[in-house]
Amino acid sequence: TVQHLFKQIFKASLDLQKVSSQKTLLVSRKQKSEDTVVQIDDVKIGAAGHPQMFVGPCSVESLDQVRQVAAAVKEQGLFILRGGAFKPRTSPYDFQGLGVEGLKILRQAGDEFGLKVISEIVTPGDIEVAVEYLDMIQIGARNMQNFELLKAAGKVDKPVLLKRGLSATIEEFIYAAEYILANGNTNVILCERGIRTYERATRNTLDISAVPILKQETHLPVIVDVTHSTGRRDLLLPTARAALAIGADGVMVEVHPDPETALSDAKQQINIPQFREFMSELKGTKIASV
Amino acid sequence: TVQHLFKQIFKASLDLQKVSSQKTLLVSRKQKSEDTVVQIDDVKIGAAGHPQMFVGPCSVESLDQVRQVAAAVKEQGLFILRGGAFKPRTSPYDFQGLGVEGLKILRQAGDEFGLKVISEIVTPGDIEVAVEYLDMIQIGARNMQNFELLKAAGKVDKPVLLKRGLSATIEEFIYAAEYILANGNTNVILCERGIRTYERATRNTLDISAVPILKQETHLPVIVDVTHSTGRRDLLLPTARAALAIGADGVMVEVHPDPETALSDAKQQINIPQFREFMSELKGTKIASV
Amino acid sequence: TVQHLFKQIFKASLDLQKVSSQKTLLVSRKQKSEDTVVQIDDVKIGAAGHPQMFVGPCSVESLDQVRQVAAAVKEQGLFILRGGAFKPRTSPYDFQGLGVEGLKILRQAGDEFGLKVISEIVTPGDIEVAVEYLDMIQIGARNMQNFELLKAAGKVDKPVLLKRGLSATIEEFIYAAEYILANGNTNVILCERGIRTYERATRNTLDISAVPILKQETHLPVIVDVTHSTGRRDLLLPTARAALAIGADGVMVEVHPDPETALSDAKQQINIPQFREFMSELKGTKIASV
Amino acid sequence: TVQHLFKQIFKASLDLQKVSSQKTLLVSRKQKSEDTVVQIDDVKIGAAGHPQMFVGPCSVESLDQVRQVAAAVKEQGLFILRGGAFKPRTSPYDFQGLGVEGLKILRQAGDEFGLKVISEIVTPGDIEVAVEYLDMIQIGARNMQNFELLKAAGKVDKPVLLKRGLSATIEEFIYAAEYILANGNTNVILCERGIRTYERATRNTLDISAVPILKQETHLPVIVDVTHSTGRRDLLLPTARAALAIGADGVMVEVHPDPETALSDAKQQINIPQFREFMSELKGTKIASV
């Protein structure tokens, strides 16, 4: 009917408006066509052809523990050390992280080995102390839509690594990043870390297609957390290979000197010899030609 | 092999330990067999056979708007008025709520019509002002694992309505509630509000089975948000009927004097005449006998 | 841009066409506004206010087993007996059902107790023998998009109970039913049986909202399989109550004289005393008034 | 309690049994450690370091159409031509394929260009005619648990390409393959084609981790269908790169001389120049070194 046709035209106009509003998102490639390269001193994240590794234990447990991993990271010629100090845990009775003490340990190990350090913050109140000790701030999957935290992170002058929510759509992920840019901070790194599906062979389902989509839709660096995507040591290497092949700007992997005794994520971290093996294999990746 | 058998026995022992730790969760029925009834003056939530309605607009937009809904709530002989003041929105460019001004409007309308008022808070920093104006605090789906917010809510002496996360498991939902109880606040109401699935006929998929499971596993009141579960006006009544039939302690439904002009969730709110019709039909529900 | 606007108008026209093609689906309420009532002799499925129970063991195992259940069904004043003869099983090494022998047992027990019998068929080749012994044919979740089977079922003059696929959308479910009607058989009953989601507290997630949606969109009877939706005995009664409250035309529940020894689905079937209790409770369902 | 402990030990023993039964699956690497290489004349699928491309239109529409694609496949030095003749379609009113006529066209084009041909069959009754014209038989996602079809495919002496179901677990996928081997046919190729999740940026979510898991758990070749996984032309190249990097034995991609006029899947097929570009880019894939 004609009435219906007009209704459809009206809806089409609305969609048009929506499309044009999307064009103006600060994160959008339509807004800025060249890649954003996040730089901390001479370490660059997002430079084409130069992916970065983000390596470290799930939780900071002691200076000794972190130093061992930092030495291994340095040994591999890498630049970035990760470690959790404020840990979001499903149960209130699980280890909740060392807090500020953990940040200090991370800083100390970073300084000793010349590494940039990154750790997660979980509430706006953490930010002030976090920027004092960290080179980059991580916002975790459970807080991807903690909008007050995003706004707060948008107001600091440290790069922010934003993880995709447990069941966030790519569109929601992009809007979450927009919260940070809209508050003034343009140094944002996106991290695909697997989504929640019915499949239980892996802890989450790595949505590898999200990488090229995010690279197309935004100008931000995109990395892949192979540890949380899979939750399986035996899949870290193959998924890291896939991540690099598909164009990710980096890979995050959890390494612990003694995973069996880890206070969190004991099953999915690799130890230092396994990490050396992982790096060696990853560097030697060859793609079979069709 | 014998070695394997011993490994299994060891694992079984671990599981045993896990089971016994679950027994000690403060939210667990094993810990407290009788139902928790949350009481605000003479309004009781969780009293067997007396479900409560949680009614109001998605967002508080003006005193006039809220007063209209409050009058309709009062007219139906109901006791609880809801309205969003701090709105978690996917896009930073969407209406973010009136903030404290919204809380004041809600309080004023509540006082005028003798209703208890509830609104969502989204960050620990909101709590102090929220408890000043509200009778109950809501923690929304996106913040179900905002653990610092849960801890903060555990320290106030107002009841907390906790919504299930967008893709939270029932187990994670229970642990989130445990964070509040573990911090001292035992007045917690659980709210099933649909989970994210592949199905698009509804905004979310109402997991109706979660109601009896939560009632069995915990001693807390359990309500169902039919608005966000379905995102469809035409499904509010049938799902509210199902919620009551399955034993929910209440139903949340969004009502707006003029949904078409609403600043959020325009498509799924009902207007006041529709609300009267909804209540009339709901009160008249009859179950066909098999 | 104008170009874009025209593109949108064009798309709107396409959508219009799609909408009008949907109007002509044979299953659609727009095609036929009154409810389809499937009738087998004097047993009616889909008559408003008269829901039917579909009761019986997961698998037909012996005449004695089926007779015991049939007697219990009769005792409750019910009319329909179900039982699996051709069993679709995940593993080729699991019990695959008694086949034609199972159909004969079902027929014999049905005749003895005056019950209508229904069983699943899994391939077009089964149909000829199935119609000989059965009053209704079931097409299971795994075969919802086995289109050759749907076409074959569309050509017989027995009612077909079609289960929703494990992760079928409601739209796909409707189109699957359309295959049957399009081939000439208008006696189709739709069965919601839970969908696959990330949640593991239940075997599947009962999508209770699908019932009113299917009732609105189609003129076909809609029932709920509470056994496969939940996979838990303790949830059969509450979900059956929700199903009836939301307007389902029937409930399917699996009953076995000795579930522990059942050759399939041992964990989720109820025994005969539990079934009596279930029926007694279900008949006595009262909805608390708000 | 001791009683509980014994129960757990009993359960552990059951699990043990289950584990040992899994060891004996015919598809398992524990049963056969070396890779299965499926060979058709001199074309090998599953030979380490030699991935194969499976290329062709979604539906066979005419000899001319198939010949154009076949020429392009040959031009690229590839060996396998695909095309749908029996099409499983959501709606009964959509194009259902050319049937046997389609198989003949495929055979003719295959013979002319020296290519091996593969097409889907959807019901056991198709098999006899299919083996007459095809080199490989495909069982599609919707029929992954059409067990009678699997059994029938297990009895022919042509290789079978089995696609993962729309929301099949990896375990169910493995068991589906076992149905074919258990019936005598050991030439089975597994195809990951994306799973159904909440994400809508892609048609399905490519579960790239399934590739290494299937390679570890089974000895069968594993390929990736990048067309159905993503449903987006712009993602075919990046996902094909990821598939090869992670160790897939091949990639399936749909090519049509004029996708806009295609009778099915118009939006996701690429045309012949795009295919040439795709192949050129894919052959030139370089992985950035970390």
Coordinates of N, CA and C in Angstrom, one line a residue, chain D residues 9-71:
Chain D
I9 N 33.5 -41.7 43.2 CA 34.4 -42.7 42.6 C 33.6 -43.5 41.5
F10 N 32.4 -43.8 41.8 CA 31.6 -44.5 40.8 C 31.5 -43.7 39.5
K11 N 31.2 -42.4 39.7 CA 31.1 -41.5 38.5 C 32.4 -41.5 37.8
A12 N 33.5 -41.4 38.6 CA 34.9 -41.4 37.9 C 35.1 -42.6 37.1
S13 N 34.6 -43.7 37.6 CA 34.8 -45.0 36.8 C 34.0 -44.9 35.6
L14 N 32.8 -44.3 35.6 CA 32.0 -44.2 34.4 C 32.7 -43.3 33.4
D15 N 33.3 -42.2 33.9 CA 34.0 -41.3 33.0 C 35.2 -42.1 32.4
L16 N 35.8 -42.9 33.2 CA 36.9 -43.7 32.6 C 36.5 -44.5 31.5
Q17 N 35.3 -45.2 31.7 CA 34.8 -46.0 30.6 C 34.5 -45.2 29.4
K18 N 34.0 -44.0 29.6 CA 33.7 -43.1 28.5 C 35.0 -42.7 27.7
V19 N 36.0 -42.4 28.5 CA 37.3 -42.1 27.9 C 37.8 -43.2 27.1
S20 N 37.7 -44.4 27.6 CA 38.3 -45.5 26.8 C 37.4 -45.8 25.6
S21 N 36.1 -45.6 25.7 CA 35.3 -45.8 24.5 C 35.7 -44.7 23.4
Q22 N 36.0 -43.5 23.9 CA 36.4 -42.5 22.9 C 37.7 -42.9 22.2
K23 N 38.5 -43.5 23.0 CA 39.8 -43.9 22.4 C 39.6 -44.8 21.2
T24 N 38.5 -45.5 21.2 CA 38.3 -46.5 20.1 C 37.5 -45.9 18.9
L25 N 37.2 -44.6 19.0 CA 36.5 -44.1 17.8 C 37.4 -44.3 16.6
L26 N 36.8 -44.6 15.5 CA 37.6 -44.9 14.3 C 38.2 -43.6 13.7
V27 N 37.6 -42.5 14.0 CA 38.1 -41.2 13.5 C 39.3 -40.7 14.3
S28 N 39.5 -41.3 15.5 CA 40.4 -40.7 16.5 C 41.9 -40.9 16.1
R29 N 42.7 -39.9 16.4 CA 44.1 -40.0 16.3 C 44.7 -41.1 17.2
K30 N 44.0 -41.4 18.2 CA 44.5 -42.4 19.1 C 44.3 -43.8 18.4
Q31 N 43.4 -43.9 17.5 CA 43.2 -45.1 16.8 C 44.2 -45.2 15.6
K32 N 44.5 -44.1 15.0 CA 45.3 -44.0 13.8 C 46.1 -42.7 13.9
S33 N 47.4 -42.8 14.1 CA 48.1 -41.6 14.3 C 48.5 -40.8 13.1
E34 N 48.7 -41.5 12.0 CA 49.0 -40.7 10.7 C 47.8 -40.1 10.1
D35 N 48.1 -39.0 9.4 CA 47.0 -38.3 8.7 C 46.4 -39.1 7.6
T36 N 45.1 -39.0 7.6 CA 44.4 -39.6 6.4 C 44.5 -38.7 5.2
V37 N 45.0 -39.2 4.1 CA 45.0 -38.4 2.9 C 44.0 -39.0 1.9
V38 N 43.0 -38.1 1.6 CA 41.9 -38.6 0.7 C 42.5 -38.4 -0.7
Q39 N 42.4 -39.4 -1.5 CA 43.0 -39.3 -2.8 C 42.0 -39.7 -3.9
I40 N 41.9 -38.8 -4.9 CA 41.0 -39.1 -6.1 C 41.9 -39.0 -7.3
D41 N 42.2 -40.1 -7.9 CA 43.3 -40.2 -8.9 C 44.5 -39.6 -8.3
D42 N 45.0 -38.5 -8.9 CA 46.3 -37.9 -8.4 C 46.0 -36.7 -7.5
V43 N 44.8 -36.4 -7.2 CA 44.5 -35.3 -6.4 C 44.4 -35.7 -4.9
K44 N 45.2 -35.1 -4.1 CA 45.3 -35.5 -2.7 C 44.8 -34.4 -1.8
I45 N 43.9 -34.8 -0.9 CA 43.4 -33.8 0.1 C 43.8 -34.3 1.5
G46 N 44.6 -33.4 2.2 CA 45.1 -33.8 3.5 C 46.6 -34.1 3.5
A47 N 47.2 -33.9 2.4 CA 48.7 -34.1 2.4 C 49.3 -32.8 3.0
A48 N 50.2 -33.1 4.0 CA 50.7 -31.9 4.7 C 51.4 -31.0 3.8
G49 N 51.1 -29.7 4.0 CA 51.8 -28.7 3.2 C 51.2 -28.5 1.8
H50 N 50.2 -29.2 1.5 CA 49.6 -29.0 0.2 C 48.1 -28.8 0.3
P51 N 47.6 -27.7 0.8 CA 46.2 -27.4 0.9 C 45.5 -27.4 -0.5
Q52 N 44.3 -27.7 -0.5 CA 43.5 -27.7 -1.8 C 42.4 -26.6 -1.7
M53 N 42.1 -26.1 -2.8 CA 40.9 -25.1 -2.9 C 39.7 -25.9 -3.5
F54 N 38.6 -25.6 -2.9 CA 37.3 -26.1 -3.3 C 36.5 -24.9 -3.8
V55 N 36.4 -24.8 -5.1 CA 35.9 -23.6 -5.7 C 34.7 -23.9 -6.7
G56 N 33.7 -23.0 -6.6 CA 32.6 -23.1 -7.6 C 31.4 -22.3 -7.1
P57 N 30.4 -22.3 -7.9 CA 29.2 -21.5 -7.6 C 28.4 -22.2 -6.4
C58 N 27.6 -21.4 -5.7 CA 26.7 -21.9 -4.7 C 25.8 -22.9 -5.4
S59 N 25.1 -22.5 -6.4 CA 24.2 -23.4 -7.2 C 24.6 -23.6 -8.6
V60 N 24.5 -24.8 -9.1 CA 24.7 -25.0 -10.5 C 23.4 -24.4 -11.2
E61 N 23.6 -23.5 -12.1 CA 22.5 -22.9 -12.8 C 22.4 -23.2 -14.3
S62 N 23.6 -23.3 -14.9 CA 23.6 -23.7 -16.3 C 25.0 -24.2 -16.7
L63 N 25.1 -24.9 -17.8 CA 26.4 -25.4 -18.2 C 27.4 -24.2 -18.4
D64 N 26.9 -23.2 -19.1 CA 27.7 -22.1 -19.4 C 28.3 -21.5 -18.1
Q65 N 27.4 -21.3 -17.1 CA 27.9 -20.7 -15.8 C 29.0 -21.6 -15.2
V66 N 28.8 -22.9 -15.2 CA 29.7 -23.8 -14.5 C 31.0 -23.8 -15.4
R67 N 30.9 -23.8 -16.7 CA 32.1 -23.9 -17.5 C 33.0 -22.6 -17.3
Q68 N 32.4 -21.5 -17.1 CA 33.2 -20.3 -16.8 C 34.0 -20.4 -15.6
V69 N 33.3 -20.9 -14.5 CA 34.0 -21.1 -13.2 C 35.1 -22.2 -13.4
A70 N 34.7 -23.2 -14.0 CA 35.7 -24.3 -14.2 C 37.0 -23.9 -14.9
A71 N 36.8 -23.0 -15.9 CA 38.0 -22.5 -16.6 C 38.8 -21.7 -15.7

